[in-house]
Backbone as JSON Lines, residues from 0, in Angstrom:
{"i":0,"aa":"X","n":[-19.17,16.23,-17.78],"ca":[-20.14,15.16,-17.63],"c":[-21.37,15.72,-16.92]}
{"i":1,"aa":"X","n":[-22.44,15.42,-17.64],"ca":[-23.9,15.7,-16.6],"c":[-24.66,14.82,-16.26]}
{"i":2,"aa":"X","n":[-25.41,14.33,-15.77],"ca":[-26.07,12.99,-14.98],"c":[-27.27,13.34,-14.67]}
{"i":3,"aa":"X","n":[-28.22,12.63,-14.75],"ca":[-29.71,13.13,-14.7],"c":[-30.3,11.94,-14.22]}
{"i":4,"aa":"X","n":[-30.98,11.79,-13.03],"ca":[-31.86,11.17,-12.1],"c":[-33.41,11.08,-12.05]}
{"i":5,"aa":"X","n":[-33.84,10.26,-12.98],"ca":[-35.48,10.47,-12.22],"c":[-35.76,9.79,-10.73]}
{"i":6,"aa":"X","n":[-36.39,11.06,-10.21],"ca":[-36.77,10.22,-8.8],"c":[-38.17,9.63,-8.63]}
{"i":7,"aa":"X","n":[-37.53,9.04,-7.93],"ca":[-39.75,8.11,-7.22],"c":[-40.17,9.25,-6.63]}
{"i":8,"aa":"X","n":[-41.39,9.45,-7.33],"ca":[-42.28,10.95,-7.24],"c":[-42.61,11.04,-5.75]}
{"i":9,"aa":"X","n":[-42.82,9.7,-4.61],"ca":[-42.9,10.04,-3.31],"c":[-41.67,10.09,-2.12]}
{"i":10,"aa":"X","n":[-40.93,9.21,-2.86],"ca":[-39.44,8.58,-1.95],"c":[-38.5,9.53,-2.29]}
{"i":11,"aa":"X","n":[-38.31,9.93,-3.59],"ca":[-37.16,10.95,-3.75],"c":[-35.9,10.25,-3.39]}
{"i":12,"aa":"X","n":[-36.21,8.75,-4.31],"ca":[-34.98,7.54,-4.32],"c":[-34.78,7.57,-5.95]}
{"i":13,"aa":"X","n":[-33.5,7.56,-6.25],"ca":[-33.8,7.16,-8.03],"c":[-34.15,5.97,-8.53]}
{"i":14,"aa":"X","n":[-34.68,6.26,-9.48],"ca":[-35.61,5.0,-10.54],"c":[-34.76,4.83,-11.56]}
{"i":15,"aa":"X","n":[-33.88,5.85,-12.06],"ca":[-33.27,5.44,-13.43],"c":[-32.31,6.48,-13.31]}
{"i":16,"aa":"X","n":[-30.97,6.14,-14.18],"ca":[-30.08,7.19,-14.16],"c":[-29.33,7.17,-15.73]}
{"i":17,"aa":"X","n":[-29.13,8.31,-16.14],"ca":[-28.66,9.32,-17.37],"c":[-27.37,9.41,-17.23]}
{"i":18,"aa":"X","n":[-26.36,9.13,-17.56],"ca":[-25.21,10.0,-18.15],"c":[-24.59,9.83,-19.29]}
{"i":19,"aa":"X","n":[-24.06,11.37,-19.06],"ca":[-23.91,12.3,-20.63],"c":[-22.41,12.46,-20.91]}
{"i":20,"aa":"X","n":[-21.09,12.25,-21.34],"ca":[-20.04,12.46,-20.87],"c":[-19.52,13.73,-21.54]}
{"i":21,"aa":"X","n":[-20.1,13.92,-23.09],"ca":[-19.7,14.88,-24.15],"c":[-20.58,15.63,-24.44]}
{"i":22,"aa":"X","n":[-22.3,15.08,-24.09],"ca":[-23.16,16.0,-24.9],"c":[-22.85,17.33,-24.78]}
{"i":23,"aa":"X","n":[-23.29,18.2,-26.09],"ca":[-23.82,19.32,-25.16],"c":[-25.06,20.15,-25.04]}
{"i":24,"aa":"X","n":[-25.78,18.88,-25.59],"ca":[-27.19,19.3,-25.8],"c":[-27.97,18.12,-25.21]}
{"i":25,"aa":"X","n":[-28.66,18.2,-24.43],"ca":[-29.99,16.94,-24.25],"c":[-31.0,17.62,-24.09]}
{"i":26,"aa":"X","n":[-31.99,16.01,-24.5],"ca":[-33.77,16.52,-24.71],"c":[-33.87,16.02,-24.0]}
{"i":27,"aa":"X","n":[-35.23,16.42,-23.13],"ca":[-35.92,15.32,-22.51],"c":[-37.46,15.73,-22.94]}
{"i":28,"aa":"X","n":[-38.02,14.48,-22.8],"ca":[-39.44,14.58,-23.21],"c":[-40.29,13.15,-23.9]}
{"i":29,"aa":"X","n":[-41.09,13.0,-24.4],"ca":[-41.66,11.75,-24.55],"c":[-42.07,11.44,-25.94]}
{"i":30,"aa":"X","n":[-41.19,12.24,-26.7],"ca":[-40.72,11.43,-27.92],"c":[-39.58,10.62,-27.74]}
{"i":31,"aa":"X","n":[-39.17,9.6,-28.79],"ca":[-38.49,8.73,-28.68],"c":[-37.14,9.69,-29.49]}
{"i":32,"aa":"X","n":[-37.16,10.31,-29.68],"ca":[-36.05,11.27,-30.89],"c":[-35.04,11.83,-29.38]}
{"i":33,"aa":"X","n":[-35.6,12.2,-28.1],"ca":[-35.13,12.79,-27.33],"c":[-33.84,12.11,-26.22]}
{"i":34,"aa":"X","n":[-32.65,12.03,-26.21],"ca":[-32.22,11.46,-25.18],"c":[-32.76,10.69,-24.03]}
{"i":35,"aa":"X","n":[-32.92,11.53,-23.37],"ca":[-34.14,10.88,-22.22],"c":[-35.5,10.46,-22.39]}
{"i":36,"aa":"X","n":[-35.77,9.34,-22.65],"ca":[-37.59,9.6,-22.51],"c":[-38.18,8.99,-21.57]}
{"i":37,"aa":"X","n":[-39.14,9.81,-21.19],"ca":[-40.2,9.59,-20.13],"c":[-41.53,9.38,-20.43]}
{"i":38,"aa":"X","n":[-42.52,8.43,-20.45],"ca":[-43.96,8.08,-20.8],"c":[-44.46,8.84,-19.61]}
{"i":39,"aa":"X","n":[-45.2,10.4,-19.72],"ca":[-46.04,10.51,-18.96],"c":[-46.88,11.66,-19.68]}
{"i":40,"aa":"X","n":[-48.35,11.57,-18.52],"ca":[-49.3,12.29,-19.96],"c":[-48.97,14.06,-19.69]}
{"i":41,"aa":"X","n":[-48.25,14.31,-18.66],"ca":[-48.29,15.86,-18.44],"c":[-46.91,16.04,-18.93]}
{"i":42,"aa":"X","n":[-45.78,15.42,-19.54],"ca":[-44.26,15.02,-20.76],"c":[-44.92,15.67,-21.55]}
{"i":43,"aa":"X","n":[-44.8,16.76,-22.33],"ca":[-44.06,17.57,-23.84],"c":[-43.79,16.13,-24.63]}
{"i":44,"aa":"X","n":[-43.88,16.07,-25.83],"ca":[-42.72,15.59,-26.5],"c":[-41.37,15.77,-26.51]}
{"i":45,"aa":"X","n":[-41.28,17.42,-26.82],"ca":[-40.31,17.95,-26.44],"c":[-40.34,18.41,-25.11]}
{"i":46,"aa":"X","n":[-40.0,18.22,-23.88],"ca":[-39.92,19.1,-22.84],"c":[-39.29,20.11,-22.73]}
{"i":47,"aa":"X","n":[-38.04,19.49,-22.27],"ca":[-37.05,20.4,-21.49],"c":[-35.61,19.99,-22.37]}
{"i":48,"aa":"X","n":[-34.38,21.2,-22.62],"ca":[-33.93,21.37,-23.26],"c":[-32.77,21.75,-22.08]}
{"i":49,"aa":"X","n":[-31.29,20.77,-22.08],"ca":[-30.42,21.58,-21.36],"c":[-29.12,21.5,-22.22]}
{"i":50,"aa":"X","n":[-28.57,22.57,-22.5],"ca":[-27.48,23.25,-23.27],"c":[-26.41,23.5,-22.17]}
{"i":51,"aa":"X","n":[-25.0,23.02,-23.02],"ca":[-23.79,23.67,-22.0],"c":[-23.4,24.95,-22.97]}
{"i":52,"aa":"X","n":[-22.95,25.87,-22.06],"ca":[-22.47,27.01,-22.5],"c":[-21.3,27.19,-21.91]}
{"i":53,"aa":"X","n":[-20.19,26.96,-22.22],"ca":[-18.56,27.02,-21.99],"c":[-18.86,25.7,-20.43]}
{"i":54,"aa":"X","n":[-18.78,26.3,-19.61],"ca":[-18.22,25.39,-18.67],"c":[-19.53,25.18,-17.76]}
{"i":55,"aa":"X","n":[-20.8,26.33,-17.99],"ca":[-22.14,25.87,-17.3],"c":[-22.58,25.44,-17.9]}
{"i":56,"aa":"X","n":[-24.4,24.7,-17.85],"ca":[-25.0,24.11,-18.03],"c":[-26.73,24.9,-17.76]}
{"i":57,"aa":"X","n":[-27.25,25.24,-18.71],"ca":[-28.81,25.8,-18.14],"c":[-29.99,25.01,-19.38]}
{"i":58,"aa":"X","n":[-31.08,25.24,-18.36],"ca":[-32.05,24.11,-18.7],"c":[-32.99,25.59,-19.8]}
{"i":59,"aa":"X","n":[-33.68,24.72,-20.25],"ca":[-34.49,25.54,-21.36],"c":[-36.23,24.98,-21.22]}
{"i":60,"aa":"X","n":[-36.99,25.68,-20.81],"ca":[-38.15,24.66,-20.91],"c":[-38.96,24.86,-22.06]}
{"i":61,"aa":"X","n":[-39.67,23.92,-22.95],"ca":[-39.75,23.83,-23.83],"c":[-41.3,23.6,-24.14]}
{"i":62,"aa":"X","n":[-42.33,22.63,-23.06],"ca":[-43.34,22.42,-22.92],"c":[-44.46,23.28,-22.53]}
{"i":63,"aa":"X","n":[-45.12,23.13,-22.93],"ca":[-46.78,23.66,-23.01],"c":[-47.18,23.79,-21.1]}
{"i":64,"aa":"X","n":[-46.87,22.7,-20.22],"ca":[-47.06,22.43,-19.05],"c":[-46.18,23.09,-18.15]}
{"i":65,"aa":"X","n":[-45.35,23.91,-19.01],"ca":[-44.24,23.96,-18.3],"c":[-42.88,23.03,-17.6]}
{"i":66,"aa":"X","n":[-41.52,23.97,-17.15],"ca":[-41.1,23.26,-16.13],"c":[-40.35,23.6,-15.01]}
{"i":67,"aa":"X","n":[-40.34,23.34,-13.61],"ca":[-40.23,24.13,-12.49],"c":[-39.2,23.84,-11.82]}
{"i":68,"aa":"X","n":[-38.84,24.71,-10.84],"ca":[-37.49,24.76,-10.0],"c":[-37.55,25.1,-8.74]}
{"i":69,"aa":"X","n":[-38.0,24.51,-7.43],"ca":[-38.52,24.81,-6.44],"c":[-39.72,25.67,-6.37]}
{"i":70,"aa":"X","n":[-41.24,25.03,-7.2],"ca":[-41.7,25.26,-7.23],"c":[-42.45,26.22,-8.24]}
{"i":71,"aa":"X","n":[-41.34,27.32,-8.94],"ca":[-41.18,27.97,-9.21],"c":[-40.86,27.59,-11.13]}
{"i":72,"aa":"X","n":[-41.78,28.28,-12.01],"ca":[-42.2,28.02,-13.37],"c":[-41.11,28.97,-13.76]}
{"i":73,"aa":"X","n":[-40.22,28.12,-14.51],"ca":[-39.15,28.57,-15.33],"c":[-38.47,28.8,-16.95]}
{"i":74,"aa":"X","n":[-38.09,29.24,-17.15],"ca":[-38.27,29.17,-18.91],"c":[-36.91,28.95,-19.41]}
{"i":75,"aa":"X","n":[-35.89,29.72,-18.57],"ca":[-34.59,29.36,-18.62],"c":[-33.61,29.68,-17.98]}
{"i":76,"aa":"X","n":[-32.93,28.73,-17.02],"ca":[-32.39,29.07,-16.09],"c":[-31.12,28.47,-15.78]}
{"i":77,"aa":"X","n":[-29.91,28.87,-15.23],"ca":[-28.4,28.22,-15.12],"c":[-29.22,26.95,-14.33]}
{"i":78,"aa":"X","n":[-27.86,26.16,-14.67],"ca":[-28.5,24.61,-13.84],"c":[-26.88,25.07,-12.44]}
{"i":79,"aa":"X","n":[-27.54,24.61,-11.51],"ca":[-26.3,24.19,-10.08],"c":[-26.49,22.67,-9.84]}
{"i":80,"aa":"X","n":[-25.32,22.32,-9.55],"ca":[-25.28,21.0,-9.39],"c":[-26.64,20.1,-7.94]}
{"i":81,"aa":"X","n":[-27.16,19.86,-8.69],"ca":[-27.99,18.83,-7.12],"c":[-29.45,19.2,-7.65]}
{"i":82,"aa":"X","n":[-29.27,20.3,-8.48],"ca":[-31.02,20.81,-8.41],"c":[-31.95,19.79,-9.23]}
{"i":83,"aa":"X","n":[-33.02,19.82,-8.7],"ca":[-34.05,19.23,-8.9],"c":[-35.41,19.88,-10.17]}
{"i":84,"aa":"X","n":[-35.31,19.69,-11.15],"ca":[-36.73,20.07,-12.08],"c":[-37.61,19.3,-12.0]}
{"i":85,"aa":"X","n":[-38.97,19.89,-12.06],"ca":[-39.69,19.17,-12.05],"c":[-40.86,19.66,-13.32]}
{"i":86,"aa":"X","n":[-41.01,18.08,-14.69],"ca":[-41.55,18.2,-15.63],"c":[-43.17,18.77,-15.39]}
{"i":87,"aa":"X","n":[-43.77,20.07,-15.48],"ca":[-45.28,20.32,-15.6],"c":[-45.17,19.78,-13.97]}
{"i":88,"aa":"X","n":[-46.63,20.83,-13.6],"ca":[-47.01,20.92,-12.05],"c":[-46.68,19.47,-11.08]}
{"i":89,"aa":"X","n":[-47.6,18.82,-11.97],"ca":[-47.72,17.34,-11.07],"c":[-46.69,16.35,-11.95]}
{"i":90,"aa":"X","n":[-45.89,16.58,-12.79],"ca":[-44.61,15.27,-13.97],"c":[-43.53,15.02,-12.69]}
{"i":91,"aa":"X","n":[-42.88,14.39,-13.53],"ca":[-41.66,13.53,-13.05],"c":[-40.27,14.34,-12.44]}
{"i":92,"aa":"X","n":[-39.43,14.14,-11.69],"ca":[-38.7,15.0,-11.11],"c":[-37.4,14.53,-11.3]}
{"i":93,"aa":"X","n":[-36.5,15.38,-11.89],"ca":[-35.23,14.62,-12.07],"c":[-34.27,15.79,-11.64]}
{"i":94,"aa":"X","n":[-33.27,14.67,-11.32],"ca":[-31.73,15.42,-10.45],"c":[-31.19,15.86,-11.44]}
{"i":95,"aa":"X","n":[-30.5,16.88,-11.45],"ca":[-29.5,17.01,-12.19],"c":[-27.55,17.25,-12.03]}
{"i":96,"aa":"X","n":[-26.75,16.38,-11.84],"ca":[-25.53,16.24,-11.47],"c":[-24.16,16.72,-12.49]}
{"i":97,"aa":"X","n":[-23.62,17.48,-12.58],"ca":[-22.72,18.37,-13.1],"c":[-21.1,18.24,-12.61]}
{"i":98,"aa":"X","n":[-20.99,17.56,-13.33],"ca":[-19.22,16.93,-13.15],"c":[-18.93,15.57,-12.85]}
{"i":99,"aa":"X","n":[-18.12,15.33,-12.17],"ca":[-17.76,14.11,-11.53],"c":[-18.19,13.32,-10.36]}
{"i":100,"aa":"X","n":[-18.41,14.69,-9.68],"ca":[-18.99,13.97,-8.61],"c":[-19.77,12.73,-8.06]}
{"i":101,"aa":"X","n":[-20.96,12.78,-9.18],"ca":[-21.31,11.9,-8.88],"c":[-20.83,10.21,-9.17]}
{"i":102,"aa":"X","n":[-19.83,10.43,-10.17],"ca":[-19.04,9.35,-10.4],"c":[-18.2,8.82,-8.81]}
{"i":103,"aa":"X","n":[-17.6,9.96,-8.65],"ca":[-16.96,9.67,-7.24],"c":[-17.62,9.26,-6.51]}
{"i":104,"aa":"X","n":[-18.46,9.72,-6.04],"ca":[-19.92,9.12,-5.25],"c":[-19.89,7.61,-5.92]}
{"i":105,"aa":"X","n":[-19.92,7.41,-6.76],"ca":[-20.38,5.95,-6.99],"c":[-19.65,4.93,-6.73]}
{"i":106,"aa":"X","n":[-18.21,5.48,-7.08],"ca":[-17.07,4.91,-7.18],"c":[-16.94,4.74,-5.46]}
{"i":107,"aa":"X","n":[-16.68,5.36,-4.4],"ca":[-16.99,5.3,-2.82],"c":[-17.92,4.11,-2.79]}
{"i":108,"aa":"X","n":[-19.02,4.35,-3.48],"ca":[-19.83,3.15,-2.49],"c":[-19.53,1.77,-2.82]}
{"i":109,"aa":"X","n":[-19.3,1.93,-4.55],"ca":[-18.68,0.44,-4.89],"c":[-17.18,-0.11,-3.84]}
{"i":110,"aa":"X","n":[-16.42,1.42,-3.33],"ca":[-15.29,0.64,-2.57],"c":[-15.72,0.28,-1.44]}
{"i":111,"aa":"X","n":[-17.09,1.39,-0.59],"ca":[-17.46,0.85,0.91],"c":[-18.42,-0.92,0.4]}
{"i":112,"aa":"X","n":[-18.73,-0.85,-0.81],"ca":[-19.34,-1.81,-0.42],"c":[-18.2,-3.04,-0.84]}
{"i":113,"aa":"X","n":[-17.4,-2.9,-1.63],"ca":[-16.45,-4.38,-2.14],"c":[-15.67,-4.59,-0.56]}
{"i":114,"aa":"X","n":[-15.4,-3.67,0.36],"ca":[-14.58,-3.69,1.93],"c":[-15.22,-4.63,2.71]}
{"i":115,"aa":"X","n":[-16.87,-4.5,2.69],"ca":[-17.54,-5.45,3.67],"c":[-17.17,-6.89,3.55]}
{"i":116,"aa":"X","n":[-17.16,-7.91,3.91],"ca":[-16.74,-8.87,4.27],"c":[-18.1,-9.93,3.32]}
{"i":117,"aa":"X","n":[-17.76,-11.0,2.83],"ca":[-18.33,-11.79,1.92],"c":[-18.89,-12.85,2.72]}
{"i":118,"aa":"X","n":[-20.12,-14.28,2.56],"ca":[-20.19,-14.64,2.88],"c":[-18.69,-15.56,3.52]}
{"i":119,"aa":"X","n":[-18.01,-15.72,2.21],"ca":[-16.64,-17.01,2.86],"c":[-15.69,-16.2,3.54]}
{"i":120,"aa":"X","n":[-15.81,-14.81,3.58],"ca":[-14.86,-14.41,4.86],"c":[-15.78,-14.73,6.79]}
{"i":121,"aa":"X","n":[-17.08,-14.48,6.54],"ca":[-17.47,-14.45,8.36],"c":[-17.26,-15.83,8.67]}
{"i":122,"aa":"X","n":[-16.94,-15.92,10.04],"ca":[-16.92,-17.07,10.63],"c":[-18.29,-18.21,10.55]}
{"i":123,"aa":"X","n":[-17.95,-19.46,10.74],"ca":[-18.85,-19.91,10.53],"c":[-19.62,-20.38,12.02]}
{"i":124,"aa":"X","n":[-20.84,-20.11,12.0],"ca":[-21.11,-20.86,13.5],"c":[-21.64,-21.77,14.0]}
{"i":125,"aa":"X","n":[-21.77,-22.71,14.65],"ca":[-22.71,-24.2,14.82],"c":[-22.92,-24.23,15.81]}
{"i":126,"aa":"X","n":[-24.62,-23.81,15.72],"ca":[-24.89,-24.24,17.21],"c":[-25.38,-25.89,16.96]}
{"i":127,"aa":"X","n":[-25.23,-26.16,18.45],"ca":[-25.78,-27.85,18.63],"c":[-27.16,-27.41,19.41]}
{"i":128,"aa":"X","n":[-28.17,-27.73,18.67],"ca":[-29.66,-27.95,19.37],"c":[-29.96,-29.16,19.67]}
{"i":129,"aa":"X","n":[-30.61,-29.43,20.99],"ca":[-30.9,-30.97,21.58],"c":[-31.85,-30.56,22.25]}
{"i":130,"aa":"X","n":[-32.78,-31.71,21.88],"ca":[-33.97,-32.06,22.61],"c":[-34.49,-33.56,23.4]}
{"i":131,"aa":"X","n":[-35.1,-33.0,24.25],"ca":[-35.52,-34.4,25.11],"c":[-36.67,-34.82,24.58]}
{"i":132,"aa":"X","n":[-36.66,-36.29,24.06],"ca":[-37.99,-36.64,24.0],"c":[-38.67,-37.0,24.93]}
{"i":133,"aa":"X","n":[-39.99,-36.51,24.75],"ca":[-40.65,-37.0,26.08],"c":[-41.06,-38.23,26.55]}
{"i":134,"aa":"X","n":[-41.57,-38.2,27.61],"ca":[-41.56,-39.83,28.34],"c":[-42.83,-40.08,27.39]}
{"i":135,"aa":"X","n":[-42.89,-41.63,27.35],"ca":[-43.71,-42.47,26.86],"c":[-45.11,-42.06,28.2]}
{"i":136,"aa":"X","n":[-45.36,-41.98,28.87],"ca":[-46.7,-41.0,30.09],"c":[-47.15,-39.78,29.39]}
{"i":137,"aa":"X","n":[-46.14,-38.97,28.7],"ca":[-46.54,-37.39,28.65],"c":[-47.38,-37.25,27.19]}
{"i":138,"aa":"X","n":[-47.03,-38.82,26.87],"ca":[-47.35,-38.63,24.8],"c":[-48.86,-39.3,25.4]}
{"i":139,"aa":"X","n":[-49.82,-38.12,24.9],"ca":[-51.13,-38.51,24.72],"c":[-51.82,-39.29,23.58]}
């Protein structure tokens, strides 16, 4: 399984998420023919190209703009799990996740979050608020 993340170009929170369970080929780029597509004007049609080869996974770049890997302009390179490409100098930046993990990861938070307690489990609380009305002198 591979999993692919675009992040918010400033937050480096995801915006959208990819997974692949069998491929062993994905496109990305901003034709509509491509697995992934992304509308942006520095997007290839074709971008970026990632192929499994037995049990790894390496990216292929495919675009005119290039595409980079810590900075660094790449043409084709093994993928490691967590790394980050980024489409042409200033494009879109996506995770790339390699196995299960990140399923597990997901699967954790759905259990930390189904554990927390629901509204009809917390207690309920009532406060009593009271007020004095004021004297018939103080009302102007």
């Amino acid at each position: 399984m591979i999993t692919l993340t675009l992040l918010h170009p400033l937050k480096q929170i995801p915006i959208q998420v990819w997974t692949f369970p069998d491929e062993s080929k994905i496109r990305i780029g901003r034709s509509t023919d491509n697995q992934v597509v992304l509308y942006s004007a520095v997007v290839s049609r074709h971008h970026v190209e990632l192929h499994r080869v037995g049990n790894q996974w390496e990216v292929v770049n495919l675009g005119t703009n290039g595409t980079y890997i810590d900075g660094r302009r790449i043409t084709q390179e093994p993928v490691t799990d967590g790394v980050i490409i980024r489409l042409a100098r200033s494009g879109p930046n996506i995770q790339i996740r390699i196995g299960d993990a990140v399923l597990e990861e997901l699967q954790d938070t759905v259990s930390a979050l189904r554990s927390l307690p629901t509204r009809s489990d917390l207690p309920l609380i009532t406060t009593e608020i009271t007020q004095q009305a004021p004297e018939e002198d103080d009302v102007e």
